[in-house]
Amino acid sequence: MEQIHPELRQMANRIPKFSVTSGNLWLWRFLTNLRGVTKTPKDIQIQNIFIPGKDGKTKIRLRVYKPRSMPGLVPGLVWLHGGGYVMGRPEIDDLACIQFARELGIVVISVEYRYAPRHPFPTPLEDAYTALQWVNSHGRQIGMDNRIGIGGESAGGGLAASLAQLAHDRKEIPLTGQLLVYPMLDDRTSIRDDLPKAEIMSWSPISNQFGWEAYLGQKCGMENTPAYAVPSRRTDLSGLPPTWIGVGTLDLFHDENVIYAQRLKECGVECELHIVRGAFHGFDAIAPKARIVQEFQMSQIAALRKFLFSVKQNFIDPELPIRDE
C-alpha cells in the first residue's frame, strides 16, 4: 500500500481482489456495463448510429459525442473502449468522451466492436477499421472535417495501436495521431515470471492471460502470432502517427508501454510518454477527482489538441448543415 500514490490509497481498498476468468466473465461484464452517464449533459449531444459491418450483415454501433454548438466542421476522434478484449461497451467511457468533446470542441466516435471469446481476432480490429472507414467517408454527416485521430484505453488502447498499424499499411486513411491510455500491447507480459504480483492492482497477470488467449485463440507467447494481433510484435514502427502513451508505475502494462514508446522514438515517431508514479491500472476511473488524475487527463487533452489542430484540413465548409442520424 505504501507504494500507491497517497491520493489513490483510500480508493485502492475498494478494488475487487479477484481476476477475470472464463468462470466469472459474466459477472465482470455485468459490473462493467453498470458504468456510464445517467443523464446527458446540456452542452453535449450523444447519439447512437448503426453502420454496416464488413460482412454487410452485422451492425456496428457508434456512440457519437459532440458539442451542441459547433462553429462548422471540426476534427474527430475515433475511440475504442477497454475491457481486456473480452468485455465492455462505449458507455463505460462516457465521461472521458464527453470531456474530450467539451474541452476540445471535437466529435468523438466510440465504437462498439465485438469482442472475444465469441469474436476473437481479427473481428474486433476489422470492426474498428470499418468504423474508421465510415468516419472517413461520412464524417461530414456528424459535423467532422477530414482530421481524424484515434485512441483508446487498456485493451481499447491496444486495439487503437493495431488500428494505427493497419491504417498505415493500407494507406487509405491518414491519421493525425494516436492516444493510448495504459494500452494492452503485448501478450508476452502474461508469461513473465519476474512481475511483483502483489503490486499489480485491478488487472492481474491471470486476467491478462485470459484476455489475450481469448482474443488470440492460442497460448500467449507463441511465435506464430498473426500480424496486427499484438501491436508490440511488429518489428518496424516507422511511419506511424504521433503518439501519446500514459501509464502508472504499478500498472501491469508499465514495462510494455515504456518499451513501445521507446521503440516508436527509435523509429522516428514523435511520442510523448506520461508516467504516473504510484498509479495502478484504471486509476483514473477509480479516483476521478484526484489531482494526479486531472493532470493525467489534461495531458491527454493537450496531446489531442496538438494532434488534431496542428494539421490543416483539406476543406472548409462552415455553411454545411450538421445532420443527425
CSV table of C-alpha atoms in Angstrom, one decimal:
chain,number,residue,atom,x,y,z
A,1,MET,CA,0.0,0.0,0.0
A,2,GLU,CA,2.9,2.4,0.7
A,3,GLN,CA,3.9,2.2,-3.0
A,4,ILE,CA,0.5,3.5,-4.1
A,5,HIS,CA,0.2,7.3,-4.6
A,6,PRO,CA,-1.3,8.9,-1.5
A,7,GLU,CA,-4.2,10.3,-3.5
A,8,LEU,CA,-5.2,6.8,-4.6
A,9,ARG,CA,-4.7,4.8,-1.4
A,10,GLN,CA,-8.2,5.2,0.0
A,11,MET,CA,-9.9,4.2,-3.2
A,12,ALA,CA,-7.5,1.4,-3.8
A,13,ASN,CA,-9.1,-0.6,-1.0
A,14,ARG,CA,-12.3,-0.8,-3.0
A,15,ILE,CA,-10.7,-2.6,-6.0
A,16,PRO,CA,-12.0,-6.2,-6.4
A,17,LYS,CA,-9.4,-8.7,-5.5
A,18,PHE,CA,-10.3,-11.4,-8.0
A,19,SER,CA,-9.2,-12.0,-11.6
A,20,VAL,CA,-11.2,-12.3,-14.8
A,21,THR,CA,-11.6,-15.9,-15.9
A,22,SER,CA,-14.0,-17.8,-18.1
A,23,GLY,CA,-15.9,-18.8,-14.9
A,24,ASN,CA,-16.7,-15.3,-13.7
A,25,LEU,CA,-16.6,-13.3,-17.0
A,26,TRP,CA,-20.4,-12.9,-16.9
A,27,LEU,CA,-20.1,-11.1,-13.5
A,28,TRP,CA,-17.3,-8.8,-14.7
A,29,ARG,CA,-19.4,-7.9,-17.8
A,30,PHE,CA,-22.4,-7.1,-15.7
A,31,LEU,CA,-20.3,-4.9,-13.3
A,32,THR,CA,-18.5,-3.2,-16.2
A,33,ASN,CA,-21.7,-2.4,-18.0
A,34,LEU,CA,-23.1,-0.5,-15.0
A,35,ARG,CA,-20.7,2.3,-15.8
A,36,GLY,CA,-21.8,5.2,-17.9
A,37,VAL,CA,-23.6,8.6,-17.6
A,38,THR,CA,-27.1,8.6,-16.3
A,39,LYS,CA,-28.0,11.9,-17.8
A,40,THR,CA,-26.7,13.6,-20.9
A,41,PRO,CA,-25.1,17.0,-20.2
A,42,LYS,CA,-26.9,20.0,-21.6
A,43,ASP,CA,-23.9,21.1,-23.7
A,44,ILE,CA,-23.1,17.8,-25.3
A,45,GLN,CA,-25.2,15.8,-27.7
A,46,ILE,CA,-24.9,12.0,-27.5
A,47,GLN,CA,-26.4,9.8,-30.3
A,48,ASN,CA,-26.1,6.2,-31.5
A,49,ILE,CA,-25.5,5.5,-35.1
A,50,PHE,CA,-25.6,2.0,-36.6
A,51,ILE,CA,-23.4,1.3,-39.6
A,52,PRO,CA,-23.0,-1.9,-41.7
A,53,GLY,CA,-20.2,-4.3,-40.7
A,54,LYS,CA,-17.6,-5.7,-43.0
A,55,ASP,CA,-19.8,-8.7,-43.8
A,56,GLY,CA,-22.7,-6.4,-44.8
A,57,LYS,CA,-25.0,-8.2,-42.2
A,58,THR,CA,-23.6,-7.1,-38.9
A,59,LYS,CA,-24.5,-3.7,-37.5
A,60,ILE,CA,-21.8,-1.8,-35.6
A,61,ARG,CA,-22.9,0.8,-33.1
A,62,LEU,CA,-21.1,4.1,-33.0
A,63,ARG,CA,-21.8,6.3,-29.9
A,64,VAL,CA,-21.2,9.9,-31.0
A,65,TYR,CA,-20.4,12.7,-28.7
A,66,LYS,CA,-20.3,16.3,-29.9
A,67,PRO,CA,-20.9,19.9,-28.6
A,68,ARG,CA,-24.4,21.1,-29.3
A,69,SER,CA,-22.8,24.3,-30.6
A,70,MET,CA,-20.1,24.0,-33.2
A,71,PRO,CA,-18.6,26.7,-35.5
A,72,GLY,CA,-18.6,24.4,-38.5
A,73,LEU,CA,-16.7,21.2,-39.4
A,74,VAL,CA,-14.4,20.1,-36.6
A,75,PRO,CA,-11.8,17.3,-36.1
A,76,GLY,CA,-12.9,13.8,-34.9
A,77,LEU,CA,-11.6,11.2,-32.5
A,78,VAL,CA,-12.4,7.5,-33.1
A,79,TRP,CA,-12.3,6.0,-29.6
A,80,LEU,CA,-12.1,2.3,-28.5
A,81,HIS,CA,-13.2,1.3,-25.0
A,82,GLY,CA,-11.3,-1.1,-22.8
A,83,GLY,CA,-12.3,-4.5,-21.3
A,84,GLY,CA,-9.4,-6.9,-21.8
A,85,TYR,CA,-10.7,-7.8,-25.3
A,86,VAL,CA,-13.5,-9.7,-23.6
A,87,MET,CA,-16.0,-7.2,-22.3
A,88,GLY,CA,-17.0,-3.5,-22.3
A,89,ARG,CA,-19.2,-1.1,-24.3
A,90,PRO,CA,-18.9,2.5,-25.3
A,91,GLU,CA,-20.8,3.8,-22.3
A,92,ILE,CA,-18.1,2.9,-19.9
A,93,ASP,CA,-16.0,5.7,-21.3
A,94,ASP,CA,-18.9,8.3,-21.4
A,95,LEU,CA,-17.1,10.7,-19.0
A,96,ALA,CA,-13.8,10.6,-20.9
A,97,CYS,CA,-15.5,11.1,-24.3
A,98,ILE,CA,-17.7,13.9,-23.0
A,99,GLN,CA,-14.6,15.6,-21.6
A,100,PHE,CA,-12.8,15.3,-25.0
A,101,ALA,CA,-15.8,16.7,-26.9
A,102,ARG,CA,-16.3,19.6,-24.4
A,103,GLU,CA,-12.7,20.6,-23.8
A,104,LEU,CA,-11.6,20.4,-27.5
A,105,GLY,CA,-14.8,21.1,-29.3
A,106,ILE,CA,-14.5,17.9,-31.4
A,107,VAL,CA,-16.6,15.0,-32.4
A,108,VAL,CA,-15.8,11.7,-30.6
A,109,ILE,CA,-17.0,8.4,-32.0
A,110,SER,CA,-16.8,5.5,-29.7
A,111,VAL,CA,-17.0,2.1,-31.4
A,112,GLU,CA,-18.9,-0.9,-30.0
A,113,TYR,CA,-16.7,-3.6,-31.5
A,114,ARG,CA,-17.4,-7.2,-31.0
A,115,TYR,CA,-15.1,-9.0,-28.5
A,116,ALA,CA,-13.7,-12.4,-27.6
A,117,PRO,CA,-14.0,-15.2,-26.9
A,118,ARG,CA,-17.0,-15.4,-29.2
A,119,HIS,CA,-15.4,-12.9,-31.6
A,120,PRO,CA,-11.6,-13.3,-31.5
A,121,PHE,CA,-9.0,-11.6,-33.7
A,122,PRO,CA,-9.4,-10.2,-36.3
A,123,THR,CA,-13.1,-9.4,-35.8
A,124,PRO,CA,-12.6,-6.6,-33.2
A,125,LEU,CA,-9.9,-5.0,-35.3
A,126,GLU,CA,-11.9,-5.2,-38.5
A,127,ASP,CA,-14.9,-3.7,-36.7
A,128,ALA,CA,-12.7,-0.8,-35.6
A,129,TYR,CA,-11.4,-0.4,-39.1
A,130,THR,CA,-14.9,-0.4,-40.6
A,131,ALA,CA,-15.8,2.3,-38.2
A,132,LEU,CA,-12.8,4.3,-39.2
A,133,GLN,CA,-13.7,4.0,-42.9
A,134,TRP,CA,-17.2,5.2,-42.2
A,135,VAL,CA,-15.9,8.2,-40.2
A,136,ASN,CA,-13.5,9.0,-43.0
A,137,SER,CA,-16.2,8.9,-45.7
A,138,HIS,CA,-19.3,10.0,-43.8
A,139,GLY,CA,-17.8,12.3,-41.2
A,140,ARG,CA,-19.5,15.4,-42.5
A,141,GLN,CA,-22.8,13.9,-41.6
A,142,ILE,CA,-21.9,14.3,-37.9
A,143,GLY,CA,-20.0,17.6,-38.3
A,144,MET,CA,-16.5,16.4,-39.0
A,145,ASP,CA,-13.8,17.6,-41.3
A,146,ASN,CA,-11.0,15.2,-42.6
A,147,ARG,CA,-8.8,15.4,-39.4
A,148,ILE,CA,-9.1,12.1,-37.6
A,149,GLY,CA,-7.3,10.8,-34.6
A,150,ILE,CA,-7.7,7.5,-32.8
A,151,GLY,CA,-7.4,6.5,-29.2
A,152,GLY,CA,-8.5,4.0,-26.5
A,153,GLU,CA,-7.8,2.8,-23.0
A,154,SER,CA,-6.5,-0.6,-21.9
A,155,ALA,CA,-7.5,-3.2,-24.5
A,156,GLY,CA,-9.0,-0.3,-26.5
A,157,GLY,CA,-5.6,1.3,-26.5
A,158,GLY,CA,-4.0,-1.9,-27.7
A,159,LEU,CA,-6.7,-2.1,-30.4
A,160,ALA,CA,-6.1,1.5,-31.4
A,161,ALA,CA,-2.3,0.8,-31.7
A,162,SER,CA,-3.2,-2.2,-34.0
A,163,LEU,CA,-5.6,0.1,-35.9
A,164,ALA,CA,-2.9,2.7,-36.5
A,165,GLN,CA,-0.6,0.0,-37.9
A,166,LEU,CA,-3.3,-1.4,-40.2
A,167,ALA,CA,-4.3,2.1,-41.4
A,168,HIS,CA,-0.7,2.9,-42.1
A,169,ASP,CA,-0.2,-0.3,-44.2
A,170,ARG,CA,-3.5,0.0,-46.1
A,171,LYS,CA,-2.7,3.7,-46.9
A,172,GLU,CA,-6.4,4.6,-47.2
A,173,ILE,CA,-6.9,6.9,-44.2
A,174,PRO,CA,-4.3,9.3,-42.9
A,175,LEU,CA,-4.4,9.7,-39.1
A,176,THR,CA,-3.3,12.8,-37.2
A,177,GLY,CA,-2.3,10.9,-34.0
A,178,GLN,CA,-3.0,8.1,-31.6
A,179,LEU,CA,-3.8,8.4,-27.9
A,180,LEU,CA,-3.0,5.2,-26.0
A,181,VAL,CA,-4.2,5.2,-22.3
A,182,TYR,CA,-2.3,2.4,-20.4
A,183,PRO,CA,-2.7,0.2,-23.6
A,184,MET,CA,-2.7,-3.6,-23.6
A,185,LEU,CA,0.1,-4.1,-26.2
A,186,ASP,CA,2.0,-7.3,-25.6
A,187,ASP,CA,0.7,-10.9,-24.8
A,188,ARG,CA,4.2,-11.9,-23.6
A,189,THR,CA,3.7,-9.9,-20.4
A,190,SER,CA,1.3,-12.6,-19.3
A,191,ILE,CA,4.0,-15.2,-19.2
A,192,ARG,CA,6.7,-13.2,-17.4
A,193,ASP,CA,7.7,-14.7,-14.1
A,194,ASP,CA,9.5,-11.6,-12.7
A,195,LEU,CA,6.5,-9.4,-12.0
A,196,PRO,CA,5.8,-8.4,-8.4
A,197,LYS,CA,2.2,-9.8,-8.5
A,198,ALA,CA,1.3,-8.3,-5.1
A,199,GLU,CA,1.8,-4.8,-6.5
A,200,ILE,CA,-0.4,-5.4,-9.6
A,201,MET,CA,-3.8,-4.0,-9.0
A,202,SER,CA,-7.1,-4.1,-10.8
A,203,TRP,CA,-5.8,-6.1,-13.8
A,204,SER,CA,-3.8,-9.1,-12.8
A,205,PRO,CA,-1.5,-11.4,-14.8
A,206,ILE,CA,-4.3,-14.1,-14.6
A,207,SER,CA,-6.8,-11.7,-16.1
A,208,ASN,CA,-4.3,-10.6,-18.7
A,209,GLN,CA,-3.5,-14.1,-19.8
A,210,PHE,CA,-7.2,-15.0,-20.1
A,211,GLY,CA,-7.9,-11.8,-22.1
A,212,TRP,CA,-5.1,-12.4,-24.6
A,213,GLU,CA,-5.7,-16.1,-25.1
A,214,ALA,CA,-9.4,-15.5,-25.7
A,215,TYR,CA,-8.6,-12.8,-28.2
A,216,LEU,CA,-5.7,-14.7,-30.0
A,217,GLY,CA,-7.3,-18.1,-29.8
A,218,GLN,CA,-3.9,-19.5,-28.8
A,219,LYS,CA,-1.5,-19.5,-25.9
A,220,CYS,CA,0.4,-16.4,-25.0
A,221,GLY,CA,3.9,-16.0,-26.2
A,222,MET,CA,3.7,-18.2,-29.3
A,223,GLU,CA,5.8,-17.3,-32.3
A,224,ASN,CA,3.1,-17.6,-35.0
A,225,THR,CA,1.1,-14.6,-33.8
A,226,PRO,CA,-0.9,-13.1,-36.7
A,227,ALA,CA,0.1,-9.6,-38.0
A,228,TYR,CA,-1.7,-6.8,-36.3
A,229,ALA,CA,-3.0,-9.0,-33.5
A,230,VAL,CA,-0.3,-7.9,-30.9
A,231,PRO,CA,0.9,-4.3,-31.5
A,232,SER,CA,4.2,-4.9,-29.8
A,233,ARG,CA,5.1,-7.8,-32.0
A,234,ARG,CA,5.5,-5.5,-35.0
A,235,THR,CA,9.2,-5.0,-35.8
A,236,ASP,CA,9.1,-1.8,-37.8
A,237,LEU,CA,7.1,1.0,-36.2
A,238,SER,CA,8.3,3.8,-38.6
A,239,GLY,CA,5.7,5.9,-40.3
A,240,LEU,CA,3.1,5.6,-37.5
A,241,PRO,CA,1.3,8.8,-36.4
A,242,PRO,CA,2.4,11.0,-33.5
A,243,THR,CA,1.6,9.1,-30.2
A,244,TRP,CA,0.8,9.8,-26.6
A,245,ILE,CA,1.1,6.9,-24.1
A,246,GLY,CA,0.1,7.2,-20.4
A,247,VAL,CA,0.6,4.6,-17.7
A,248,GLY,CA,1.2,4.2,-14.0
A,249,THR,CA,4.3,2.7,-12.4
A,250,LEU,CA,2.1,0.0,-10.7
A,251,ASP,CA,0.3,-0.9,-13.8
A,252,LEU,CA,0.8,-4.4,-15.2
A,253,PHE,CA,1.3,-2.8,-18.6
A,254,HIS,CA,4.0,-0.3,-17.4
A,255,ASP,CA,7.0,-2.1,-18.9
A,256,GLU,CA,5.4,-2.9,-22.2
A,257,ASN,CA,4.2,0.6,-22.6
A,258,VAL,CA,7.6,2.1,-21.9
A,259,ILE,CA,9.3,-0.2,-24.3
A,260,TYR,CA,6.7,0.5,-27.1
A,261,ALA,CA,7.2,4.3,-26.5
A,262,GLN,CA,11.0,3.9,-26.8
A,263,ARG,CA,10.7,1.8,-29.9
A,264,LEU,CA,8.4,4.4,-31.5
A,265,LYS,CA,11.0,7.1,-30.8
A,266,GLU,CA,13.8,5.0,-32.2
A,267,CYS,CA,11.8,4.6,-35.4
A,268,GLY,CA,11.4,8.3,-35.8
A,269,VAL,CA,7.8,8.6,-34.5
A,270,GLU,CA,7.0,11.5,-32.3
A,271,CYS,CA,5.9,10.0,-28.9
A,272,GLU,CA,5.1,11.5,-25.5
A,273,LEU,CA,5.3,9.1,-22.6
A,274,HIS,CA,3.4,10.2,-19.5
A,275,ILE,CA,4.2,8.1,-16.4
A,276,VAL,CA,2.2,8.5,-13.2
A,277,ARG,CA,4.2,7.3,-10.1
A,278,GLY,CA,2.2,5.1,-7.7
A,279,ALA,CA,-0.7,4.6,-10.1
A,280,PHE,CA,-2.3,1.3,-11.0
A,281,HIS,CA,-4.4,0.1,-13.9
A,282,GLY,CA,-7.6,2.1,-14.3
A,283,PHE,CA,-6.7,4.6,-11.5
A,284,ASP,CA,-8.3,7.5,-13.3
A,285,ALA,CA,-11.7,5.8,-13.3
A,286,ILE,CA,-11.5,4.9,-9.6
A,287,ALA,CA,-10.4,8.3,-8.3
A,288,PRO,CA,-11.6,10.8,-10.9
A,289,LYS,CA,-11.3,13.8,-8.6
A,290,ALA,CA,-7.7,13.2,-7.6
A,291,ARG,CA,-5.2,15.8,-8.6
A,292,ILE,CA,-2.9,13.3,-10.4
A,293,VAL,CA,-5.9,12.0,-12.4
A,294,GLN,CA,-6.8,15.5,-13.5
A,295,GLU,CA,-3.2,16.1,-14.6
A,296,PHE,CA,-3.3,12.8,-16.4
A,297,GLN,CA,-6.4,13.9,-18.2
A,298,MET,CA,-5.1,17.3,-19.1
A,299,SER,CA,-2.0,15.8,-20.6
A,300,GLN,CA,-4.3,13.8,-22.9
A,301,ILE,CA,-6.3,16.9,-23.8
A,302,ALA,CA,-3.1,18.7,-24.7
A,303,ALA,CA,-1.9,15.8,-26.8
A,304,LEU,CA,-5.2,15.6,-28.7
A,305,ARG,CA,-5.2,19.4,-29.3
A,306,LYS,CA,-1.7,19.1,-30.8
A,307,PHE,CA,-2.6,16.0,-32.9
A,308,LEU,CA,-6.0,17.3,-34.2
A,309,PHE,CA,-5.4,21.0,-34.6
A,310,SER,CA,-1.8,21.2,-35.9
A,311,VAL,CA,-2.9,19.5,-39.2
A,312,LYS,CA,-4.5,21.8,-41.8
A,313,GLN,CA,-7.9,20.5,-43.1
A,314,ASN,CA,-8.2,19.9,-46.8
A,315,PHE,CA,-11.7,21.6,-47.0
A,316,ILE,CA,-13.6,24.2,-45.1
A,317,ASP,CA,-17.3,24.3,-45.5
A,318,PRO,CA,-18.8,26.2,-42.5
A,319,GLU,CA,-22.2,26.5,-44.2
A,320,LEU,CA,-22.7,22.7,-44.3
A,321,PRO,CA,-25.6,21.8,-42.0
A,322,ILE,CA,-24.9,19.2,-39.3
A,323,ARG,CA,-27.3,16.4,-39.8
A,324,ASP,CA,-28.2,13.8,-37.1
A,325,GLU,CA,-29.0,10.2,-37.9
